[in-house]
Coordinates of C-alpha atoms and ligand atoms in Angstrom, one line a residue:
X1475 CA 154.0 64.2 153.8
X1476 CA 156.0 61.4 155.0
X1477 CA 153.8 60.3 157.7
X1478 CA 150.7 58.0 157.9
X1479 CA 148.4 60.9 158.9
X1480 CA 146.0 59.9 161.5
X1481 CA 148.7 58.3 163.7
X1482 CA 150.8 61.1 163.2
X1483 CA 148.7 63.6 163.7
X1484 CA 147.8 62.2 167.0
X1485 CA 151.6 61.4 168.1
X1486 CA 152.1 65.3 167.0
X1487 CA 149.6 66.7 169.2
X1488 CA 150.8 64.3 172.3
X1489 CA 154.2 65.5 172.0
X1490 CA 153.0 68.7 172.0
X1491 CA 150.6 68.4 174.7
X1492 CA 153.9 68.0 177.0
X1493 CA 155.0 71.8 176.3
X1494 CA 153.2 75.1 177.7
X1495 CA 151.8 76.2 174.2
X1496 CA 148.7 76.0 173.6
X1497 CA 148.3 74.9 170.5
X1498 CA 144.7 74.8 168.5
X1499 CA 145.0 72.7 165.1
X1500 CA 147.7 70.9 163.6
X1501 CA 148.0 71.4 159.7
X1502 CA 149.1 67.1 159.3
X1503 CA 150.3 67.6 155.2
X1504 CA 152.9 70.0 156.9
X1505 CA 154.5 67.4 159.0
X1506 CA 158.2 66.2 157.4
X1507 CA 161.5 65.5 158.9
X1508 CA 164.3 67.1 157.6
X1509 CA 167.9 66.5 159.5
X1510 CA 166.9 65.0 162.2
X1511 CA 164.0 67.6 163.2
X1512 CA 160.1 67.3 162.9
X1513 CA 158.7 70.5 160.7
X1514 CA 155.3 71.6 160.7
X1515 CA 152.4 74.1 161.1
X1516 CA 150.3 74.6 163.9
X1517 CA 148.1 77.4 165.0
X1518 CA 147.9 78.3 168.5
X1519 CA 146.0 81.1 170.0
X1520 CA 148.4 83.7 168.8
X1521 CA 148.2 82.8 164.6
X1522 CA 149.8 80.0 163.0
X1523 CA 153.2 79.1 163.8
X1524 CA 156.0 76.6 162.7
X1525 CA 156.7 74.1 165.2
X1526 CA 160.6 72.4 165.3
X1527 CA 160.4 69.5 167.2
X1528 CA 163.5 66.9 167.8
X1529 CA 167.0 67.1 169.8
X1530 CA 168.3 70.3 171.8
X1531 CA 171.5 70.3 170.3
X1532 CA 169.9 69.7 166.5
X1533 CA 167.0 72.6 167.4
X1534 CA 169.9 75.4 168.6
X1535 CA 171.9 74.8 165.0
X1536 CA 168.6 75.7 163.0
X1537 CA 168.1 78.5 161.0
X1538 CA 164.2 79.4 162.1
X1539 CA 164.3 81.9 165.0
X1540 CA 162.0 81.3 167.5
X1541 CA 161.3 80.5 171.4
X1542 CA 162.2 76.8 172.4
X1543 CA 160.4 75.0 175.1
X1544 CA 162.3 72.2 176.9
X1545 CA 161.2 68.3 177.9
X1546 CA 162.0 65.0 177.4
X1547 CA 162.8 66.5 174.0
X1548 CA 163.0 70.0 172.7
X1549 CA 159.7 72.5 170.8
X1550 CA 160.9 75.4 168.7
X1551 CA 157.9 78.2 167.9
X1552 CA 158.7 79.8 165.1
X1553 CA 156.3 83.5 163.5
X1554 CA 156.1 83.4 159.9
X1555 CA 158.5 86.3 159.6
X1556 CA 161.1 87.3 156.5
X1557 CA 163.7 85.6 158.3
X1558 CA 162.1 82.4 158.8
X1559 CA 160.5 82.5 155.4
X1560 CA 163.9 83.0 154.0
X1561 CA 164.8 80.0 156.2
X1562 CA 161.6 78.2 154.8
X1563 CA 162.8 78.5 151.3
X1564 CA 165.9 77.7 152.0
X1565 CA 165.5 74.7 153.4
X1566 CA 162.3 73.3 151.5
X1567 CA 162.8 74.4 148.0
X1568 CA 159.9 74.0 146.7
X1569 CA 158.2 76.8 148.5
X1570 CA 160.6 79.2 146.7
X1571 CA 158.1 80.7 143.6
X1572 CA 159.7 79.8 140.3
X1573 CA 158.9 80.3 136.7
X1574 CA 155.6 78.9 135.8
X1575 CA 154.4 80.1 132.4
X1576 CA 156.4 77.0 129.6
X1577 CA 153.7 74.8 131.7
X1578 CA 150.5 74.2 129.3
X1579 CA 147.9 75.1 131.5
X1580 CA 148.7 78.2 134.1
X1581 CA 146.3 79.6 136.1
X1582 CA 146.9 82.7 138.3
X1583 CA 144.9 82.4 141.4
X1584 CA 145.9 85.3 143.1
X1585 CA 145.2 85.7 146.9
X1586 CA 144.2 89.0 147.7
X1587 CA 143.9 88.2 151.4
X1588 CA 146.8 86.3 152.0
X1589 CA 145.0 83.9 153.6
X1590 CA 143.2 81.8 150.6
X1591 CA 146.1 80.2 149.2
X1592 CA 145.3 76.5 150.8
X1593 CA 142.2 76.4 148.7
X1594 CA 143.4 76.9 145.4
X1595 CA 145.9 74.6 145.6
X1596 CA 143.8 71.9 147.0
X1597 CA 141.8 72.5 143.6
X1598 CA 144.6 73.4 141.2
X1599 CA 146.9 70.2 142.3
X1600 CA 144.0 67.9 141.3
X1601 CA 144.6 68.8 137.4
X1602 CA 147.2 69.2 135.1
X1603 CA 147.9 72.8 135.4
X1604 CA 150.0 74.9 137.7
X1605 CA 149.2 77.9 139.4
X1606 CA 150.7 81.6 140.2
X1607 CA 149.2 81.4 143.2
X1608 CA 151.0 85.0 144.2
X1609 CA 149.6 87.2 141.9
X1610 CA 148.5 90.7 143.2
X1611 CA 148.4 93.9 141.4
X1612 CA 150.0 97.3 142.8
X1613 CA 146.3 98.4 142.6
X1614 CA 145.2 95.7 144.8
X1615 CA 148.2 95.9 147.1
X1616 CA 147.2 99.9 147.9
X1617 CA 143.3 98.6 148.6
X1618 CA 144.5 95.9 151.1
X1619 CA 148.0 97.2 152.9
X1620 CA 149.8 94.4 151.5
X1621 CA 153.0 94.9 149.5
X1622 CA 155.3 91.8 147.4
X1623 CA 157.6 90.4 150.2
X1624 CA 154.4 90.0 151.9
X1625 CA 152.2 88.1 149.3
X1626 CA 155.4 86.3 148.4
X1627 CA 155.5 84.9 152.3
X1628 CA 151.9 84.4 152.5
X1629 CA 151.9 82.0 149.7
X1630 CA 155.2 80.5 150.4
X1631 CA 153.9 79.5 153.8
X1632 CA 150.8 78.2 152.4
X1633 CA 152.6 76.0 149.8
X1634 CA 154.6 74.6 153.1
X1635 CA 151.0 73.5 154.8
X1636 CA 149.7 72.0 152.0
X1637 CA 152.6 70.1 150.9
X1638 CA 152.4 71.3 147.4
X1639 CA 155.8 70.1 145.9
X1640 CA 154.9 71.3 142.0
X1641 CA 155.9 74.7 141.9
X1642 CA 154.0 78.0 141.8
X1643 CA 154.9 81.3 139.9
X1644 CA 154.1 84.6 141.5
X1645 CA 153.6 87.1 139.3
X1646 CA 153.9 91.4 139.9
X1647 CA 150.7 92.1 138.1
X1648 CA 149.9 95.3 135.8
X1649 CA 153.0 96.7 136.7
X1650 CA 153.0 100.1 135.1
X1651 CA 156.1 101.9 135.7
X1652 CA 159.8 100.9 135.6
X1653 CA 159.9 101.8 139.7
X1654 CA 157.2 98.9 140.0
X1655 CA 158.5 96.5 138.0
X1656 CA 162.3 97.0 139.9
X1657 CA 159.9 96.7 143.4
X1658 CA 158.1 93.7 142.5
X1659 CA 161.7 92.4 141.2
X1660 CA 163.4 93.0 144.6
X1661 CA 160.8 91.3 146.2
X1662 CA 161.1 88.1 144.8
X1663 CA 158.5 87.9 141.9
X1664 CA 158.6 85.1 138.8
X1665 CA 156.4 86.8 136.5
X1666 CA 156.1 90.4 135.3
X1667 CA 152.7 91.5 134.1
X1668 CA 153.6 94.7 132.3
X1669 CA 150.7 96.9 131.8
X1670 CA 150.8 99.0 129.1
X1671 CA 147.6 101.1 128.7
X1672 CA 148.7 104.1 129.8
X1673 CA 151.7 104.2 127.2
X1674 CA 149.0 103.4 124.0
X1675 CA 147.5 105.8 121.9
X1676 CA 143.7 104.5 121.3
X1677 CA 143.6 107.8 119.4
X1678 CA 145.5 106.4 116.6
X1679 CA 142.1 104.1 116.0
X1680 CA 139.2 106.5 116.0
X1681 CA 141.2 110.0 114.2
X1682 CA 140.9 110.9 111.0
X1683 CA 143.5 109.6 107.8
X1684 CA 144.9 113.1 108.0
X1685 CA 145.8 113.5 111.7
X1686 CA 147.3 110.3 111.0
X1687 CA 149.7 111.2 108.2
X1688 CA 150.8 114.2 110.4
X1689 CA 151.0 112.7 113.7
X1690 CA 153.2 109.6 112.0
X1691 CA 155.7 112.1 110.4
X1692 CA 155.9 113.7 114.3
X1693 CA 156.1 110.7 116.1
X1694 CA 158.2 108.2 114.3
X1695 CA 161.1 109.4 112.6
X1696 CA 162.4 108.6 109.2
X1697 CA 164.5 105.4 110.0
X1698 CA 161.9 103.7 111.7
X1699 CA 159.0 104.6 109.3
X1700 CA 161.4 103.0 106.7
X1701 CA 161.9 99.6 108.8
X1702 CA 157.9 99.1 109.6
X1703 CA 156.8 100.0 105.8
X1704 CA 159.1 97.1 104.8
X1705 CA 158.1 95.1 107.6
X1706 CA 154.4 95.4 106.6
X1707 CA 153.5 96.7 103.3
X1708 CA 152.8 94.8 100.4
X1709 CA 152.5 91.4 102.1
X1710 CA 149.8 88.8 103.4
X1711 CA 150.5 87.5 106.3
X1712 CA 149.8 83.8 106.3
X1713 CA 149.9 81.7 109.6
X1714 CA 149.0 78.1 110.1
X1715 CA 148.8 76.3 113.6
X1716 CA 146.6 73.1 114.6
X1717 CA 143.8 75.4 115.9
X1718 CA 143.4 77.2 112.2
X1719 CA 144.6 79.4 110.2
X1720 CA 144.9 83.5 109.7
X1721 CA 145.6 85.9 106.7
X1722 CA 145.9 89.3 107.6
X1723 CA 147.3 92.3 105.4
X1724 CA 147.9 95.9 106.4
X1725 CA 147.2 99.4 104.4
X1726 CA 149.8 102.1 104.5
X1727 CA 146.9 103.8 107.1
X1728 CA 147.1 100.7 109.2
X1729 CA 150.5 100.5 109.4
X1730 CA 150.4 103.7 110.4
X1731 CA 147.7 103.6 112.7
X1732 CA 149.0 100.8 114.5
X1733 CA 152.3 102.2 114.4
X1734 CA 150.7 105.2 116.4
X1735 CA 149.1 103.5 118.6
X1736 CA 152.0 100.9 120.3
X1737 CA 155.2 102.6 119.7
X1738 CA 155.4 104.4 122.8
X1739 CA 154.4 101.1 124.8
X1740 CA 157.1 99.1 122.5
X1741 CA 159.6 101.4 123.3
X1742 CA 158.6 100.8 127.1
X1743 CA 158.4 97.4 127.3
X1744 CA 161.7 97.3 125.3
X1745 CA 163.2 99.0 128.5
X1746 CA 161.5 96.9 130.8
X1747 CA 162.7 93.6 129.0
X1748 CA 166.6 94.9 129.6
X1749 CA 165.5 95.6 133.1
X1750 CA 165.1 91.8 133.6
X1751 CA 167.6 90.7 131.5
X1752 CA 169.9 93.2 133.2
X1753 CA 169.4 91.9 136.7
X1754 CA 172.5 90.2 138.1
X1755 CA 172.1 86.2 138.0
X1756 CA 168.3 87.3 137.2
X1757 CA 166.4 83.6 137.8
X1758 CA 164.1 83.0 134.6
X1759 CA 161.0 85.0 134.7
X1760 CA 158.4 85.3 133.1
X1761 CA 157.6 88.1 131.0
X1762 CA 153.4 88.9 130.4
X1763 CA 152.3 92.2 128.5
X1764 CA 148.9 93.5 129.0
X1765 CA 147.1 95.4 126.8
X1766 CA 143.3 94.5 128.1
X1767 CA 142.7 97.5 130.1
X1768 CA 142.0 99.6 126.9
X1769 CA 139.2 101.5 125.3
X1770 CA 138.5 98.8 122.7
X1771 CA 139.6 94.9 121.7
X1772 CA 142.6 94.0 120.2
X1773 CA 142.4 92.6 116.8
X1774 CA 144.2 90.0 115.4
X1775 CA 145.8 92.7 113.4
X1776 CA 146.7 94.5 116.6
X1777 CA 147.9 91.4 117.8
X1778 CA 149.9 90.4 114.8
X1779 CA 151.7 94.3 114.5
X1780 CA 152.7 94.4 118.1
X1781 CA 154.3 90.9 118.4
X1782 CA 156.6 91.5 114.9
X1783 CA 157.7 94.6 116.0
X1784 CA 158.9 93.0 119.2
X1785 CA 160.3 90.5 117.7
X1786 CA 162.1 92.7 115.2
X1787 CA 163.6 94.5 117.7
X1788 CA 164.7 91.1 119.5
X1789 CA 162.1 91.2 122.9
X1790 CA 160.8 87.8 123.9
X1791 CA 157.1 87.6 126.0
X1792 CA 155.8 85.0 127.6
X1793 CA 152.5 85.9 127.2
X1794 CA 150.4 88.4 125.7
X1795 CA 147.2 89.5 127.2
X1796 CA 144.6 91.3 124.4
X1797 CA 141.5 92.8 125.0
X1798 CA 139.0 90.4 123.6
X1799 CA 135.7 91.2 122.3
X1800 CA 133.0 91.5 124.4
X1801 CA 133.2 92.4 128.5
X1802 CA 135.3 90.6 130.6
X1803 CA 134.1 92.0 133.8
X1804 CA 135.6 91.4 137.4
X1805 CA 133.8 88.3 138.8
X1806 CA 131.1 87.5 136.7
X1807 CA 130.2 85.8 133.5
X1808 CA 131.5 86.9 130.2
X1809 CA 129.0 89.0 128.3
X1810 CA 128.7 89.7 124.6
X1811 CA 128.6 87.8 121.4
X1812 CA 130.1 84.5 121.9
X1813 CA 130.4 83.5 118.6
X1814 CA 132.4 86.7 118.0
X1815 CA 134.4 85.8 120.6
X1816 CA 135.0 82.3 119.4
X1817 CA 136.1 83.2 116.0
X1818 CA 138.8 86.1 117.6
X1819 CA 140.1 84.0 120.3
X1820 CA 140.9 81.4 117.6
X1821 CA 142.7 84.1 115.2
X1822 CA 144.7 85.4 118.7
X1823 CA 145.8 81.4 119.3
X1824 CA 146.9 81.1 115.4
X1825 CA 149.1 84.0 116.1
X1826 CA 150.7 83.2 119.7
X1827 CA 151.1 79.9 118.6
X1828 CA 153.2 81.0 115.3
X1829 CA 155.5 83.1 117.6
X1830 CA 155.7 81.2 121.0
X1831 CA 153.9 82.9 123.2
X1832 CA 150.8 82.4 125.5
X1833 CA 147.6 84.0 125.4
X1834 CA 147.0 85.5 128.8
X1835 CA 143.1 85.6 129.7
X1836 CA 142.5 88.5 132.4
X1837 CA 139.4 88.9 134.6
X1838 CA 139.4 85.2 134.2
X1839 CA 137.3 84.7 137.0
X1840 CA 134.0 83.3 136.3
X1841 CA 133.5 83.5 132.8
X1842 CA 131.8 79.6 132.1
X1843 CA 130.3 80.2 129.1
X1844 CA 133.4 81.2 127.1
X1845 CA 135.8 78.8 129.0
X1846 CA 134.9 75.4 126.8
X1847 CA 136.1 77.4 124.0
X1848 CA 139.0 78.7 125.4
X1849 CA 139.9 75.6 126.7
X1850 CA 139.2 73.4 123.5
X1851 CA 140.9 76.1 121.0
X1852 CA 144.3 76.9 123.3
X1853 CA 144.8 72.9 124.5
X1854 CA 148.4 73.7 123.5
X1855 CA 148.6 77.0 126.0
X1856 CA 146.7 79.5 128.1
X1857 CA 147.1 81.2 131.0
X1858 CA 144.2 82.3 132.7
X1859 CA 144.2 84.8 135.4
X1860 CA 141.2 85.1 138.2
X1861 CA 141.9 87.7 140.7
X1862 CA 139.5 88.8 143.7
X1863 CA 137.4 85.9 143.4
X1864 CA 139.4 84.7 146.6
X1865 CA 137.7 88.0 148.1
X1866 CA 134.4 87.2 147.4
X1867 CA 134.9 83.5 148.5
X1868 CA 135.4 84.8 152.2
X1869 CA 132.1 87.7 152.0
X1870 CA 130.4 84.4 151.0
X1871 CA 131.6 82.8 154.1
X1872 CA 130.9 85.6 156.2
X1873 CA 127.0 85.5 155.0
X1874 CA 126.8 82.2 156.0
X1875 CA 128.8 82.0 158.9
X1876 CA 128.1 85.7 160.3
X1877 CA 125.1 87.2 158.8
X1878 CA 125.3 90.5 161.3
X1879 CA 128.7 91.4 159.8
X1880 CA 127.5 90.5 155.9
X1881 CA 125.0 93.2 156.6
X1882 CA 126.9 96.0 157.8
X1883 CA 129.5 95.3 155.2
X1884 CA 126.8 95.3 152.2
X1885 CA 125.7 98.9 153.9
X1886 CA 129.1 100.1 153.6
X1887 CA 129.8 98.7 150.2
X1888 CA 126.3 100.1 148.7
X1889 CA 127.7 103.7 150.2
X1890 CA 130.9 103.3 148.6
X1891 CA 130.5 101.7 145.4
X1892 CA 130.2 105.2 143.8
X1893 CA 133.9 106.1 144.7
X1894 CA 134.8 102.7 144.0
X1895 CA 133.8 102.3 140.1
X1896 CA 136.1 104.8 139.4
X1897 CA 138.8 102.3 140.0
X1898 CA 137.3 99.1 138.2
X1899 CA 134.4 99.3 135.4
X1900 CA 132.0 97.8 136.0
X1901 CA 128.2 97.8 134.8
X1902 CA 126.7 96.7 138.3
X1903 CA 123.0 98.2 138.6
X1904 CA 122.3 99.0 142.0
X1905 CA 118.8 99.1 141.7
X1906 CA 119.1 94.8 140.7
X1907 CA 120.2 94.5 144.0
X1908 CA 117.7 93.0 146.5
X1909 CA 117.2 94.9 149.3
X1910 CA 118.7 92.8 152.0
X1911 CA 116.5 94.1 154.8
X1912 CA 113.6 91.9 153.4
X1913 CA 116.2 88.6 153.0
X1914 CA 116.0 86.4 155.8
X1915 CA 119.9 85.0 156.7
X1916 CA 119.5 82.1 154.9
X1917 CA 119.1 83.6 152.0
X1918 CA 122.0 86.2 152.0
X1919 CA 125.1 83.6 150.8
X1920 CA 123.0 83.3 147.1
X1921 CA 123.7 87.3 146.9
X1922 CA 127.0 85.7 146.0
X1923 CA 126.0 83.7 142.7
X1924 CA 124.5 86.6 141.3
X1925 CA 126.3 89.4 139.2
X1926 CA 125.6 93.0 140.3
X1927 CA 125.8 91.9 144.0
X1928 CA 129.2 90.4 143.0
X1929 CA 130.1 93.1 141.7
X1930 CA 129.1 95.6 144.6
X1931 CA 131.2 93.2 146.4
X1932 CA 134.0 92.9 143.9
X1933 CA 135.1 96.7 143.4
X1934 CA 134.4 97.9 147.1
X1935 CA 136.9 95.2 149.2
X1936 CA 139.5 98.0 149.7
X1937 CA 136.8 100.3 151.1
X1938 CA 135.1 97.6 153.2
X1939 CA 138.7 96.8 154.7
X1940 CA 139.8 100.2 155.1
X1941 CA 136.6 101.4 156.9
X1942 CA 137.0 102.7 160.1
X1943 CA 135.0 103.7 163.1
X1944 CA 134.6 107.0 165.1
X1945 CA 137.5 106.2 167.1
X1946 CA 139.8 105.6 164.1
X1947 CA 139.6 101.1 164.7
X1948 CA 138.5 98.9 161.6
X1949 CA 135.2 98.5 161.2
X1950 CA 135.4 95.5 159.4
X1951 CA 138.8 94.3 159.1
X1952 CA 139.2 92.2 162.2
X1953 CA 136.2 90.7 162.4
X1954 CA 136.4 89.9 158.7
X1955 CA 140.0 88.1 159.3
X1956 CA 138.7 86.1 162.3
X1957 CA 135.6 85.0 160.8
X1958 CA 137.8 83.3 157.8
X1959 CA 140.9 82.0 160.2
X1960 CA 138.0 80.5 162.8
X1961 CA 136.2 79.1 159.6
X1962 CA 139.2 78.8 157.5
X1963 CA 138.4 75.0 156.4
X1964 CA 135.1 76.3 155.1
X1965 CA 136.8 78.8 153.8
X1966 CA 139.3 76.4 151.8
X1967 CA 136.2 74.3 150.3
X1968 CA 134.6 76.9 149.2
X1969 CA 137.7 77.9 146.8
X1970 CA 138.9 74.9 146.3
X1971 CA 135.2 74.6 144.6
X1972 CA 134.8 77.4 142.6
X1973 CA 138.9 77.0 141.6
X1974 CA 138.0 73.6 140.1
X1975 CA 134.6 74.8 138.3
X1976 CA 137.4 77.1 136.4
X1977 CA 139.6 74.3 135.5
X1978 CA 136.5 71.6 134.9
X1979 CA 135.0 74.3 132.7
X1980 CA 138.1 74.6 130.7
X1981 CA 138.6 71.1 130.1
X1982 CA 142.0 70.6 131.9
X1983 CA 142.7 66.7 132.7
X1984 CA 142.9 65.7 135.9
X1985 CA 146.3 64.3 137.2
X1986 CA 149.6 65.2 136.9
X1987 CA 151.9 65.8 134.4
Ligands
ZN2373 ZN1 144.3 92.6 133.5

C-alpha cells in the first residue's frame, strides 16, 4: 500500500462519490499508483470491481477493459475477467502464482470457494512460511463448477486486495491422468500434485511369495529386474540427517514386492516429469507425488524404494506425499498412535532430507496433536496441505450469521452423506450427531468444532451446492455466496484464525524471511 490508509481511504471514496457508481466498500491495502493512475478494489452492488482512477488520456491507454465514467477527472470499472486478470498480472507481478515449494515452510491453503483467499493470507503473511493459496483438486473442481483458470483468477485477485507482495504457488492437485496434468498446465498452475494411487499395486503387499515370483517374471522384464537387484540387494542402507538417522535393508521378496507395487506409477510419473520438462519455456514448477490415498501407509522402506528408483532413472520431485500411519481424515484431528507416528514421520524426514525433497503432509487440516511433532522434526522442510477447511469456515459463518439456512443445509447434508462417502472416507457416525431440532441457534456454530458434524459437513459441500429446487434454481448456492460476501470480514477472521492455529501449532516463527 503506498498510502496512509485512513486519509486515503476517505479521499478514495470522495473521489468516488463524484461518479454514478455506487460503490459499497473500498478494499484500502488495494489502493497503489502505478503510471500515473490510482488502482484498487471496490465492491459495488454488482460484485467487486477494479477501480482506475487518474487522467482521461492515461485511463484510455490502459490495458483493463472496462466502462469509464467522466469528471473533473476520469473512473474506469473494471469485472475481474481473464482479460483483466491477464492485465492484473501483467502489470503487478506479484499476483502472477510462482514456484513456492524451495521455501521452508509451505502451506497449501486451498480455496475451494474462491472467495476465502483474503483470510489465509492475512494469517499466512504473519509467519515465516508461504502459501499455495490456489490449490484445488480435479475432484473438488467437479463438486463446485470451478475449473483452473478460474481458481487461478480468484486467488490472483485476492493477492491484489490484500497487498500480498511474497509470492503464492498454485498447485493442480491429485492430478491423475496425463489430460489433467496438461489442463492444469495450460491454465497456469506452479505445482503439480501427481496422484498416483490408481497406477499402484497394493496387491504386491498382502499376496503370497509365490504370486510374487510369478507376477515379477510377468511384469518386469529381464533388464530391469537385473538393474533393481543390484540397486537393492545385498546392502544396508544407511542415512544420516540432523533429525536422526535410518538403516533399512531389503530381501529379494521386498525388492520384489516393492518392485510390483510402484513400477507402473514410476513409469507414469516418469512421463509426467517429461511432460513438464517438455513444455516450451516451462516456468519452474513444482513437481509433488502423492501416494496417501492408498490402502495402507507408506513405510520408510516404501519410501526409500520409490525415491532411488526415481532417482536412478534421473526424475527430480519436489515433494513426496506418503501415507502415514494412523488416519488422516478430512477436517478433523489426527487419530491413531502418535507415538507410531512420531517415530515414522522421523524415518520419512531422514530420507527426504538425504535426497532433497519435501515431505508433503495431506489432509493437513486440523490435525493439532501431531503438528508439534511435525513441525519440531521437519524445521528444515514441510509442506502441509489443508484443503476444504475454507468450506467449513463459511457453514460456520452461516450458523452464526443465518441459522435458517444452517438448518436446511444440515437436512440436506444428513440426506446425502450416504452418496457422498463414497467419494471421501470418512468414519463420521451419524448417530454422534446432535439432533439439531433440539439446539437453540446459539448453539449451532459449536457443531463446527466437533468431528463427525465436520465431517457431515466436509464430504457433502458439492451436494449442498449443487442442490436444487423443484423448479431446477439452487437451493443453497446463492444464498450461501451472499451470506459470506455480505459477511465476508467475518468470514476472513474466522480463517485467518483457524489458518494461524495451523502455523502456531507447527511452530513456524512469526516474521518474514
Ligand atoms: Zn492428498
Amino acid at each position: 500500500m503506498d498510502f496512509d490508509e485512513p486519509l486515503m481511504e476517505k479521499q478514495i471514496t470522495e473521489s468516488l462519490k463524484s461518479f454514478p457508481v455506487n460503490v459499497l466498500k473500498i478494499y484500502p491495502a488495494s489502493f497503489s499508483i502505478l503510471n500515473g493512475l490510482t488502482y484498487g478494489l471496490i465492491r459495488t452492488s454488482e460484485g467487486r470491481r477494479l477501480a482506475v482512477m487518474g487522467e482521461k488520456e492515461s485511463l484510455l491507454a490502459d490495458p483493463f477493459r472496462g466502462e469509464i465514467f467522466y469528471g473533473s477527472s476520469a473512473l474506469k470499472i473494471c469485472d475481474l475477467s481473464a482479460d483483466n486478470t491477464e492485465a492484473l498480472m501483467s502489470l503487478f507481478p506479484y499476483t502472477r502464482p510462482t514456484s513456492v515449494l524451495k521455501y521452508r515452510c509451505t502451506l497449501g491453503t486451498g480455496d475451494r470457494l474462491g472467495v476465502a483467499t483474503p483470510g489465509h493470507i492475512r494469517a499466512v503473511r504473519k509467519f515465516k512460511a508461504l502459501p499455495v493459496l490456489a490449490q484445488q483438486s480435479v475432484r473438488e473442481n467437479t463438486q463446485t463448477g470451478r475449473d483452473y483458470r478460474g481458481v487461478i483468477r480468484d486467488a490472483a485477485w485476492a493477492v491484489f486486495q490484500e497487498d500480498y507482495r511474497r509470492g503464492y504457488g498454485a498447485d493442480g492437485d491429485h492430478l491423475k491422468s496425463l489430460p489433467e496434468v496438461q489442463t492444469a498446465l495450460d491454465a497456469g498452475v506452479t505445482m503439480v500434485t501427481l496422484d498416483l494411487s490408481e497406477k499402484l499395486n497394493p496387491e504386491a503387499f498382502h499376496a503370497p511369495a509365490d504370486w510374487v515370483e510369478s507376477k515379477f517374471r510377468d511384469e518386469i522384464d529381464e533388464e530391469e529386474s537385473k538393474v533393481l537387484l543390484h540397486l537393492f540387494l545385498g546392502k544396508e542402507f544407511h542415512l544420516r540427517s540432523p533429525q536422526g538417522e535410518c538403516r533399512i535393508q531389503y530381501s529379494e521378496e521386498e525388492v520384489k514386492r516393492n518392485a510390483l507395487l510402484y513400477h507402473k506409477a514410476i513409469d507414469f510419473t516418469e512421463e509426467v516429469y517429461e511432460l513438464i520438462r517438455s513444455r516450451s519455456g516451462h516456468p519452474s514448477i513444482d513437481f509433488e507425488v502423492s501416494i496417501d490415498e492408498t490402502p495402507f501407509p507408506t513405510s520408510p522402506g516404501n519410501h526409500l524404494f520409490f525415491i532411488i528408483e526415481l532417482n536412478h532413472r534421473g526424475i527430480r520431485i519436489d515433494s513426496l506425499a506418503p501415507r502415514f500411519i494412523g488416519e488422516f481424515q478430512k477436517g478433523i484431528d489426527y487419530r491413531g498412535d502418535l507415538g507410531a507416528f512420531r517415530e515414522q514421520f522421523s524415518q520419512h524426514m531422514v530420507i527426504s532430507q538425504y535426497y532433497g525433497h519435501k515431505i508433503s503432509v495431506h489432509s493437513g487440516s486440523d490435525k493439532f496433536s501431531v503438528f508439534p511433532d511435525v513441525g519440531r522434526l521437519a524445521k528444515d522442510g514441510v509442506h502441509v496441505k489443508t484443503a476444504g477447511t475454507s468450506w467449513l469456515e463459511g457453514i460456520r459463518l452461516v450458523a452464526f450469521k443465518d441459522p435458517f439456512l444452517f438448518r436446511e443445509m444440515h437436512r440436506v447434508a444428513l440426506s446425502s452423506f450416504k452418496e457422498a462417502s463414497k467419494l471421501y472416507h470418512v468414519t463420521t457416525d451419524l448417530r454422534r450427531i446432535p439432533d439439531i431440532e433440539t439446539l437453540q441457534d446459539q448453539g449451532l456454530p459449536a457443531l463446527l468444532d466437533q468431528a463427525d458434524p465436520r465431517q457431515l459437513f466436509h464430504i457433502t459441500y458439492g451436494f449442498l451446492l449443487n442442490a436444487k429446487d423443484g423448479d431446477g434454481k439452487s437451493l443453497f448456492r446463492d444464498r450461501f455466496y451472499q451470506t459470506l460476501a455480505h459477511h465476508e470480514e467475518d468470514y476472513w477472521s474466522l480463517l485467518e484464525r483457524h489458518i494461524e492455529r495451523h502455523l502456531v501449532s507447527l511452530g513456524v516463527e512469526e516474521g518474514e524471511e
